């Protein structure tokens, strides 16, 4: 299995897909900007007001992914954020 690295900008106020189980069997994610980012595993984009998820930090957080899973991130607060990841290919 090969690893891939990626960086994804996450605009304020919306969910952004950062990793897909169709491409990765797992992903390590971390915030590389100031401020918090909420991450959720779902099969489609979470609703605008959804707050269920994991708060990412400067340390890598592991996400095991099944084929239909997607990892979505949304900044906490009004600022934009950037998420960095390392994915293990399927």
PDB file of N, CA and C in Angstrom:
ATOM      1  N   UNK A   1       0.834  -1.182   0.000  1.00  0.00           N
ATOM      2  CA  UNK A   1       0.000   0.000   0.000  1.00  0.00           C
ATOM      3  C   UNK A   1       0.877   1.242   0.000  1.00  0.00           C
ATOM      4  N   UNK A   2       0.480   2.202  -0.770  1.00  0.00           N
ATOM      5  CA  UNK A   2       1.225   3.449  -0.853  1.00  0.00           C
ATOM      6  C   UNK A   2       0.520   4.530  -0.047  1.00  0.00           C
ATOM      7  N   UNK A   3       1.304   5.444   0.481  1.00  0.00           N
ATOM      8  CA  UNK A   3       0.746   6.569   1.204  1.00  0.00           C
ATOM      9  C   UNK A   3       0.693   7.782   0.297  1.00  0.00           C
ATOM     10  N   UNK A   4      -0.289   8.630   0.520  1.00  0.00           N
ATOM     11  CA  UNK A   4      -0.396   9.886  -0.207  1.00  0.00           C
ATOM     12  C   UNK A   4      -0.595  11.010   0.792  1.00  0.00           C
ATOM     13  N   UNK A   5       0.038  12.149   0.557  1.00  0.00           N
ATOM     14  CA  UNK A   5      -0.155  13.304   1.429  1.00  0.00           C
ATOM     15  C   UNK A   5      -1.002  14.338   0.690  1.00  0.00           C
ATOM     16  N   UNK A   6      -1.754  15.099   1.452  1.00  0.00           N
ATOM     17  CA  UNK A   6      -2.620  16.103   0.850  1.00  0.00           C
ATOM     18  C   UNK A   6      -2.872  17.241   1.829  1.00  0.00           C
ATOM     19  N   UNK A   7      -3.198  18.401   1.301  1.00  0.00           N
ATOM     20  CA  UNK A   7      -3.587  19.565   2.089  1.00  0.00           C
ATOM     21  C   UNK A   7      -4.874  20.101   1.487  1.00  0.00           C
ATOM     22  N   UNK A   8      -5.855  20.350   2.342  1.00  0.00           N
ATOM     23  CA  UNK A   8      -7.172  20.783   1.866  1.00  0.00           C
ATOM     24  C   UNK A   8      -7.577  22.068   2.584  1.00  0.00           C
ATOM     25  N   UNK A   9      -7.862  23.140   1.833  1.00  0.00           N
ATOM     26  CA  UNK A   9      -8.413  24.350   2.458  1.00  0.00           C
ATOM     27  C   UNK A   9      -9.884  24.114   2.806  1.00  0.00           C
ATOM     28  N   UNK A  10     -10.281  24.570   3.988  1.00  0.00           N
ATOM     29  CA  UNK A  10     -11.659  24.401   4.448  1.00  0.00           C
ATOM     30  C   UNK A  10     -12.271  25.778   4.700  1.00  0.00           C
ATOM     31  N   UNK A  11     -13.121  26.244   3.791  1.00  0.00           N
ATOM     32  CA  UNK A  11     -13.761  27.557   3.972  1.00  0.00           C
ATOM     33  C   UNK A  11     -14.665  27.574   5.207  1.00  0.00           C
ATOM     34  N   UNK A  12     -14.771  28.728   5.805  1.00  0.00           N
ATOM     35  CA  UNK A  12     -15.623  28.901   6.988  1.00  0.00           C
ATOM     36  C   UNK A  12     -17.078  28.631   6.653  1.00  0.00           C
ATOM     37  N   UNK A  13     -17.794  28.020   7.594  1.00  0.00           N
ATOM     38  CA  UNK A  13     -19.234  27.851   7.457  1.00  0.00           C
ATOM     39  C   UNK A  13     -19.706  26.739   6.545  1.00  0.00           C
ATOM     40  N   UNK A  14     -18.803  25.902   6.050  1.00  0.00           N
ATOM     41  CA  UNK A  14     -19.248  24.798   5.204  1.00  0.00           C
ATOM     42  C   UNK A  14     -18.379  23.566   5.431  1.00  0.00           C
ATOM     43  N   UNK A  15     -18.971  22.404   5.140  1.00  0.00           N
ATOM     44  CA  UNK A  15     -18.262  21.135   5.225  1.00  0.00           C
ATOM     45  C   UNK A  15     -17.505  20.904   3.926  1.00  0.00           C
ATOM     46  N   UNK A  16     -16.261  20.436   4.030  1.00  0.00           N
ATOM     47  CA  UNK A  16     -15.411  20.153   2.881  1.00  0.00           C
ATOM     48  C   UNK A  16     -14.923  18.711   2.979  1.00  0.00           C
ATOM     49  N   UNK A  17     -15.055  17.954   1.886  1.00  0.00           N
ATOM     50  CA  UNK A  17     -14.570  16.569   1.894  1.00  0.00           C
ATOM     51  C   UNK A  17     -13.046  16.581   1.807  1.00  0.00           C
ATOM     52  N   UNK A  18     -12.398  15.888   2.755  1.00  0.00           N
ATOM     53  CA  UNK A  18     -10.934  15.867   2.786  1.00  0.00           C
ATOM     54  C   UNK A  18     -10.348  14.489   2.502  1.00  0.00           C
ATOM     55  N   UNK A  19     -11.128  13.428   2.685  1.00  0.00           N
ATOM     56  CA  UNK A  19     -10.635  12.069   2.405  1.00  0.00           C
ATOM     57  C   UNK A  19     -11.821  11.177   2.055  1.00  0.00           C
ATOM     58  N   UNK A  20     -11.555  10.174   1.216  1.00  0.00           N
ATOM     59  CA  UNK A  20     -12.608   9.295   0.723  1.00  0.00           C
ATOM     60  C   UNK A  20     -12.167   7.847   0.871  1.00  0.00           C
ATOM     61  N   UNK A  21     -13.044   7.008   1.422  1.00  0.00           N
ATOM     62  CA  UNK A  21     -12.747   5.592   1.595  1.00  0.00           C
ATOM     63  C   UNK A  21     -12.568   4.852   0.285  1.00  0.00           C
ATOM     64  N   UNK A  22     -13.019   5.428  -0.826  1.00  0.00           N
ATOM     65  CA  UNK A  22     -12.794   4.820  -2.132  1.00  0.00           C
ATOM     66  C   UNK A  22     -11.320   4.903  -2.513  1.00  0.00           C
ATOM     67  N   UNK A  23     -10.600   5.878  -1.932  1.00  0.00           N
ATOM     68  CA  UNK A  23      -9.182   6.074  -2.244  1.00  0.00           C
ATOM     69  C   UNK A  23      -8.246   5.640  -1.129  1.00  0.00           C
ATOM     70  N   UNK A  24      -8.713   5.734   0.114  1.00  0.00           N
ATOM     71  CA  UNK A  24      -7.861   5.451   1.275  1.00  0.00           C
ATOM     72  C   UNK A  24      -8.528   4.479   2.232  1.00  0.00           C
ATOM     73  N   UNK A  25      -7.737   3.556   2.783  1.00  0.00           N
ATOM     74  CA  UNK A  25      -8.249   2.655   3.818  1.00  0.00           C
ATOM     75  C   UNK A  25      -8.142   3.299   5.193  1.00  0.00           C
ATOM     76  N   UNK A  26      -7.307   4.322   5.304  1.00  0.00           N
ATOM     77  CA  UNK A  26      -7.195   5.103   6.532  1.00  0.00           C
ATOM     78  C   UNK A  26      -6.581   6.450   6.204  1.00  0.00           C
ATOM     79  N   UNK A  27      -6.815   7.410   7.089  1.00  0.00           N
ATOM     80  CA  UNK A  27      -6.245   8.744   6.909  1.00  0.00           C
ATOM     81  C   UNK A  27      -5.847   9.298   8.270  1.00  0.00           C
ATOM     82  N   UNK A  28      -4.694   9.939   8.319  1.00  0.00           N
ATOM     83  CA  UNK A  28      -4.254  10.688   9.495  1.00  0.00           C
ATOM     84  C   UNK A  28      -4.459  12.158   9.162  1.00  0.00           C
ATOM     85  N   UNK A  29      -5.178  12.891  10.020  1.00  0.00           N
ATOM     86  CA  UNK A  29      -5.489  14.294   9.742  1.00  0.00           C
ATOM     87  C   UNK A  29      -5.014  15.188  10.870  1.00  0.00           C
ATOM     88  N   UNK A  30      -4.586  16.405  10.499  1.00  0.00           N
ATOM     89  CA  UNK A  30      -4.191  17.407  11.484  1.00  0.00           C
ATOM     90  C   UNK A  30      -4.546  18.790  10.946  1.00  0.00           C
ATOM     91  N   UNK A  31      -4.751  19.722  11.861  1.00  0.00           N
ATOM     92  CA  UNK A  31      -5.002  21.113  11.504  1.00  0.00           C
ATOM     93  C   UNK A  31      -3.650  21.795  11.333  1.00  0.00           C
ATOM     94  N   UNK A  32      -3.492  22.556  10.251  1.00  0.00           N
ATOM     95  CA  UNK A  32      -2.235  23.277  10.045  1.00  0.00           C
ATOM     96  C   UNK A  32      -2.441  24.784  10.114  1.00  0.00           C
ATOM     97  N   UNK A  33      -3.611  25.213  10.516  1.00  0.00           N
ATOM     98  CA  UNK A  33      -3.910  26.638  10.629  1.00  0.00           C
ATOM     99  C   UNK A  33      -4.342  26.935  12.067  1.00  0.00           C
ATOM    100  N   UNK A  34      -4.554  28.197  12.350  1.00  0.00           N
ATOM    101  CA  UNK A  34      -5.022  28.613  13.671  1.00  0.00           C
ATOM    102  C   UNK A  34      -6.518  28.343  13.766  1.00  0.00           C
ATOM    103  N   UNK A  35      -6.963  27.838  14.912  1.00  0.00           N
ATOM    104  CA  UNK A  35      -8.388  27.592  15.116  1.00  0.00           C
ATOM    105  C   UNK A  35      -8.734  26.119  15.029  1.00  0.00           C
ATOM    106  N   UNK A  36      -9.915  25.787  15.504  1.00  0.00           N
ATOM    107  CA  UNK A  36     -10.365  24.406  15.528  1.00  0.00           C
ATOM    108  C   UNK A  36     -11.055  23.985  14.245  1.00  0.00           C
ATOM    109  N   UNK A  37     -11.043  22.684  14.022  1.00  0.00           N
ATOM    110  CA  UNK A  37     -11.730  22.089  12.871  1.00  0.00           C
ATOM    111  C   UNK A  37     -12.463  20.847  13.351  1.00  0.00           C
ATOM    112  N   UNK A  38     -13.732  20.744  13.011  1.00  0.00           N
ATOM    113  CA  UNK A  38     -14.544  19.585  13.333  1.00  0.00           C
ATOM    114  C   UNK A  38     -14.477  18.606  12.163  1.00  0.00           C
ATOM    115  N   UNK A  39     -14.242  17.323  12.443  1.00  0.00           N
ATOM    116  CA  UNK A  39     -14.186  16.296  11.400  1.00  0.00           C
ATOM    117  C   UNK A  39     -15.252  15.239  11.676  1.00  0.00           C
ATOM    118  N   UNK A  40     -15.903  14.777  10.611  1.00  0.00           N
ATOM    119  CA  UNK A  40     -16.949  13.768  10.728  1.00  0.00           C
ATOM    120  C   UNK A  40     -16.816  12.748   9.603  1.00  0.00           C
ATOM    121  N   UNK A  41     -17.041  11.477   9.920  1.00  0.00           N
ATOM    122  CA  UNK A  41     -17.090  10.421   8.906  1.00  0.00           C
ATOM    123  C   UNK A  41     -18.549  10.222   8.542  1.00  0.00           C
ATOM    124  N   UNK A  42     -18.857  10.331   7.259  1.00  0.00           N
ATOM    125  CA  UNK A  42     -20.233  10.178   6.783  1.00  0.00           C
ATOM    126  C   UNK A  42     -20.201   9.683   5.344  1.00  0.00           C
ATOM    127  N   UNK A  43     -21.338   9.181   4.867  1.00  0.00           N
ATOM    128  CA  UNK A  43     -21.388   8.735   3.468  1.00  0.00           C
ATOM    129  C   UNK A  43     -21.768   9.873   2.526  1.00  0.00           C
ATOM    130  N   UNK A  44     -22.140  11.046   3.091  1.00  0.00           N
ATOM    131  CA  UNK A  44     -22.420  12.242   2.297  1.00  0.00           C
ATOM    132  C   UNK A  44     -22.188  13.461   3.184  1.00  0.00           C
ATOM    133  N   UNK A  45     -22.223  14.641   2.592  1.00  0.00           N
ATOM    134  CA  UNK A  45     -21.944  15.868   3.323  1.00  0.00           C
ATOM    135  C   UNK A  45     -22.902  16.040   4.503  1.00  0.00           C
ATOM    136  N   UNK A  46     -22.368  16.307   5.708  1.00  0.00           N
ATOM    137  CA  UNK A  46     -23.234  16.543   6.865  1.00  0.00           C
ATOM    138  C   UNK A  46     -24.098  17.792   6.663  1.00  0.00           C
ATOM    139  N   UNK A  47     -25.186  17.855   7.389  1.00  0.00           N
ATOM    140  CA  UNK A  47     -26.068  19.016   7.333  1.00  0.00           C
ATOM    141  C   UNK A  47     -25.336  20.259   7.823  1.00  0.00           C
ATOM    142  N   UNK A  48     -25.784  21.406   7.388  1.00  0.00           N
ATOM    143  CA  UNK A  48     -25.112  22.670   7.706  1.00  0.00           C
ATOM    144  C   UNK A  48     -24.902  22.877   9.203  1.00  0.00           C
ATOM    145  N   UNK A  49     -25.857  22.538  10.031  1.00  0.00           N
ATOM    146  CA  UNK A  49     -25.732  22.769  11.469  1.00  0.00           C
ATOM    147  C   UNK A  49     -25.195  21.593  12.258  1.00  0.00           C
ATOM    148  N   UNK A  50     -24.751  20.545  11.584  1.00  0.00           N
ATOM    149  CA  UNK A  50     -24.283  19.334  12.277  1.00  0.00           C
ATOM    150  C   UNK A  50     -23.081  19.647  13.161  1.00  0.00           C
ATOM    151  N   UNK A  51     -23.081  19.077  14.362  1.00  0.00           N
ATOM    152  CA  UNK A  51     -21.968  19.307  15.283  1.00  0.00           C
ATOM    153  C   UNK A  51     -21.398  18.003  15.832  1.00  0.00           C
ATOM    154  N   UNK A  52     -21.843  16.860  15.309  1.00  0.00           N
ATOM    155  CA  UNK A  52     -21.287  15.580  15.741  1.00  0.00           C
ATOM    156  C   UNK A  52     -19.986  15.337  14.998  1.00  0.00           C
ATOM    157  N   UNK A  53     -18.939  15.064  15.714  1.00  0.00           N
ATOM    158  CA  UNK A  53     -17.663  14.809  15.077  1.00  0.00           C
ATOM    159  C   UNK A  53     -16.534  14.864  16.074  1.00  0.00           C
ATOM    160  N   UNK A  54     -15.327  14.933  15.540  1.00  0.00           N
ATOM    161  CA  UNK A  54     -14.105  14.945  16.337  1.00  0.00           C
ATOM    162  C   UNK A  54     -13.418  16.274  16.093  1.00  0.00           C
ATOM    163  N   UNK A  55     -12.948  16.909  17.146  1.00  0.00           N
ATOM    164  CA  UNK A  55     -12.214  18.152  17.007  1.00  0.00           C
ATOM    165  C   UNK A  55     -10.755  17.825  16.691  1.00  0.00           C
ATOM    166  N   UNK A  56     -10.301  18.254  15.524  1.00  0.00           N
ATOM    167  CA  UNK A  56      -8.917  18.005  15.125  1.00  0.00           C
ATOM    168  C   UNK A  56      -7.974  18.936  15.873  1.00  0.00           C
ATOM    169  N   UNK A  57      -6.709  18.542  15.922  1.00  0.00           N
ATOM    170  CA  UNK A  57      -5.701  19.361  16.591  1.00  0.00           C
ATOM    171  C   UNK A  57      -4.435  19.394  15.743  1.00  0.00           C
ATOM    172  N   UNK A  58      -3.357  19.918  16.318  1.00  0.00           N
ATOM    173  CA  UNK A  58      -2.073  19.976  15.631  1.00  0.00           C
ATOM    174  C   UNK A  58      -1.431  18.588  15.561  1.00  0.00           C
ATOM    175  N   UNK A  59      -1.881  17.648  16.387  1.00  0.00           N
ATOM    176  CA  UNK A  59      -1.406  16.264  16.332  1.00  0.00           C
ATOM    177  C   UNK A  59      -2.265  15.494  15.340  1.00  0.00           C
ATOM    178  N   UNK A  60      -1.685  14.499  14.690  1.00  0.00           N
ATOM    179  CA  UNK A  60      -2.451  13.700  13.735  1.00  0.00           C
ATOM    180  C   UNK A  60      -3.509  12.858  14.451  1.00  0.00           C
ATOM    181  N   UNK A  61      -4.706  12.829  13.891  1.00  0.00           N
ATOM    182  CA  UNK A  61      -5.810  12.016  14.401  1.00  0.00           C
ATOM    183  C   UNK A  61      -6.100  10.942  13.345  1.00  0.00           C
ATOM    184  N   UNK A  62      -6.116   9.637  13.732  1.00  0.00           N
ATOM    185  CA  UNK A  62      -6.349   8.572  12.748  1.00  0.00           C
ATOM    186  C   UNK A  62      -7.842   8.355  12.465  1.00  0.00           C
ATOM    187  N   UNK A  63      -8.150   8.095  11.204  1.00  0.00           N
ATOM    188  CA  UNK A  63      -9.506   7.776  10.767  1.00  0.00           C
ATOM    189  C   UNK A  63      -9.457   6.516   9.913  1.00  0.00           C
ATOM    190  N   UNK A  64      -9.890   5.353  10.435  1.00  0.00           N
ATOM    191  CA  UNK A  64     -10.013   4.162   9.585  1.00  0.00           C
ATOM    192  C   UNK A  64     -11.230   4.339   8.682  1.00  0.00           C
ATOM    193  N   UNK A  65     -11.109   3.973   7.409  1.00  0.00           N
ATOM    194  CA  UNK A  65     -12.185   4.230   6.453  1.00  0.00           C
ATOM    195  C   UNK A  65     -12.630   2.959   5.749  1.00  0.00           C
ATOM    196  N   UNK A  66     -13.939   2.782   5.635  1.00  0.00           N
ATOM    197  CA  UNK A  66     -14.520   1.719   4.815  1.00  0.00           C
ATOM    198  C   UNK A  66     -14.745   2.295   3.416  1.00  0.00           C
ATOM    199  N   UNK A  67     -15.070   1.453   2.467  1.00  0.00           N
ATOM    200  CA  UNK A  67     -15.202   1.870   1.061  1.00  0.00           C
ATOM    201  C   UNK A  67     -16.181   3.030   0.866  1.00  0.00           C
ATOM    202  N   UNK A  68     -17.282   3.085   1.596  1.00  0.00           N
ATOM    203  CA  UNK A  68     -18.278   4.127   1.405  1.00  0.00           C
ATOM    204  C   UNK A  68     -18.111   5.347   2.298  1.00  0.00           C
ATOM    205  N   UNK A  69     -17.091   5.340   3.167  1.00  0.00           N
ATOM    206  CA  UNK A  69     -16.894   6.455   4.098  1.00  0.00           C
ATOM    207  C   UNK A  69     -16.242   7.650   3.426  1.00  0.00           C
ATOM    208  N   UNK A  70     -16.573   8.812   3.936  1.00  0.00           N
ATOM    209  CA  UNK A  70     -15.925  10.057   3.538  1.00  0.00           C
ATOM    210  C   UNK A  70     -15.654  10.851   4.807  1.00  0.00           C
ATOM    211  N   UNK A  71     -14.528  11.556   4.856  1.00  0.00           N
ATOM    212  CA  UNK A  71     -14.226  12.427   5.990  1.00  0.00           C
ATOM    213  C   UNK A  71     -14.479  13.860   5.549  1.00  0.00           C
ATOM    214  N   UNK A  72     -15.329  14.527   6.317  1.00  0.00           N
ATOM    215  CA  UNK A  72     -15.710  15.915   6.046  1.00  0.00           C
ATOM    216  C   UNK A  72     -15.208  16.794   7.186  1.00  0.00           C
ATOM    217  N   UNK A  73     -14.709  17.985   6.861  1.00  0.00           N
ATOM    218  CA  UNK A  73     -14.211  18.904   7.882  1.00  0.00           C
ATOM    219  C   UNK A  73     -14.874  20.265   7.734  1.00  0.00           C
ATOM    220  N   UNK A  74     -15.057  20.910   8.890  1.00  0.00           N
ATOM    221  CA  UNK A  74     -15.620  22.263   8.920  1.00  0.00           C
ATOM    222  C   UNK A  74     -14.922  23.055  10.017  1.00  0.00           C
ATOM    223  N   UNK A  75     -14.443  24.259   9.703  1.00  0.00           N
ATOM    224  CA  UNK A  75     -13.834  25.087  10.741  1.00  0.00           C
ATOM    225  C   UNK A  75     -14.839  25.433  11.835  1.00  0.00           C
ATOM    226  N   UNK A  76     -14.335  25.531  13.056  1.00  0.00           N
ATOM    227  CA  UNK A  76     -15.143  25.975  14.185  1.00  0.00           C
ATOM    228  C   UNK A  76     -14.937  27.481  14.292  1.00  0.00           C
ATOM    229  N   UNK A  77     -15.991  28.242  14.182  1.00  0.00           N
ATOM    230  CA  UNK A  77     -15.876  29.695  14.217  1.00  0.00           C
ATOM    231  C   UNK A  77     -15.946  30.291  12.815  1.00  0.00           C
ATOM    232  N   UNK A  78     -15.566  31.551  12.709  1.00  0.00           N
ATOM    233  CA  UNK A  78     -15.750  32.290  11.467  1.00  0.00           C
ATOM    234  C   UNK A  78     -14.557  32.250  10.523  1.00  0.00           C
ATOM    235  N   UNK A  79     -13.429  31.705  10.962  1.00  0.00           N
ATOM    236  CA  UNK A  79     -12.232  31.709  10.116  1.00  0.00           C
ATOM    237  C   UNK A  79     -12.100  30.468   9.238  1.00  0.00           C
ATOM    238  N   UNK A  80     -11.327  30.613   8.167  1.00  0.00           N
ATOM    239  CA  UNK A  80     -11.015  29.476   7.324  1.00  0.00           C
ATOM    240  C   UNK A  80      -9.957  28.616   8.010  1.00  0.00           C
ATOM    241  N   UNK A  81      -9.788  27.392   7.544  1.00  0.00           N
ATOM    242  CA  UNK A  81      -8.805  26.479   8.125  1.00  0.00           C
ATOM    243  C   UNK A  81      -8.155  25.656   7.024  1.00  0.00           C
ATOM    244  N   UNK A  82      -7.059  25.023   7.376  1.00  0.00           N
ATOM    245  CA  UNK A  82      -6.373  24.114   6.464  1.00  0.00           C
ATOM    246  C   UNK A  82      -6.121  22.798   7.187  1.00  0.00           C
ATOM    247  N   UNK A  83      -6.437  21.699   6.501  1.00  0.00           N
ATOM    248  CA  UNK A  83      -6.234  20.362   7.058  1.00  0.00           C
ATOM    249  C   UNK A  83      -5.194  19.641   6.215  1.00  0.00           C
ATOM    250  N   UNK A  84      -4.223  19.008   6.880  1.00  0.00           N
ATOM    251  CA  UNK A  84      -3.217  18.201   6.207  1.00  0.00           C
ATOM    252  C   UNK A  84      -3.502  16.742   6.524  1.00  0.00           C
ATOM    253  N   UNK A  85      -3.266  15.865   5.547  1.00  0.00           N
ATOM    254  CA  UNK A  85      -3.527  14.453   5.760  1.00  0.00           C
ATOM    255  C   UNK A  85      -2.479  13.555   5.136  1.00  0.00           C
ATOM    256  N   UNK A  86      -2.419  12.352   5.679  1.00  0.00           N
ATOM    257  CA  UNK A  86      -1.638  11.259   5.105  1.00  0.00           C
ATOM    258  C   UNK A  86      -2.606  10.099   4.957  1.00  0.00           C
ATOM    259  N   UNK A  87      -2.818   9.664   3.732  1.00  0.00           N
ATOM    260  CA  UNK A  87      -3.756   8.583   3.470  1.00  0.00           C
ATOM    261  C   UNK A  87      -3.043   7.329   3.043  1.00  0.00           C
ATOM    262  N   UNK A  88      -3.528   6.180   3.517  1.00  0.00           N
ATOM    263  CA  UNK A  88      -3.021   4.882   3.081  1.00  0.00           C
ATOM    264  C   UNK A  88      -3.952   4.354   2.005  1.00  0.00           C
ATOM    265  N   UNK A  89      -3.393   4.137   0.812  1.00  0.00           N
ATOM    266  CA  UNK A  89      -4.216   3.718  -0.330  1.00  0.00           C
ATOM    267  C   UNK A  89      -4.862   2.378  -0.087  1.00  0.00           C
ATOM    268  N   UNK A  90      -6.028   2.178  -0.735  1.00  0.00           N
ATOM    269  CA  UNK A  90      -6.734   0.895  -0.640  1.00  0.00           C
ATOM    270  C   UNK A  90      -6.078  -0.118  -1.545  1.00  0.00           C
TER     271      UNK A  90
END
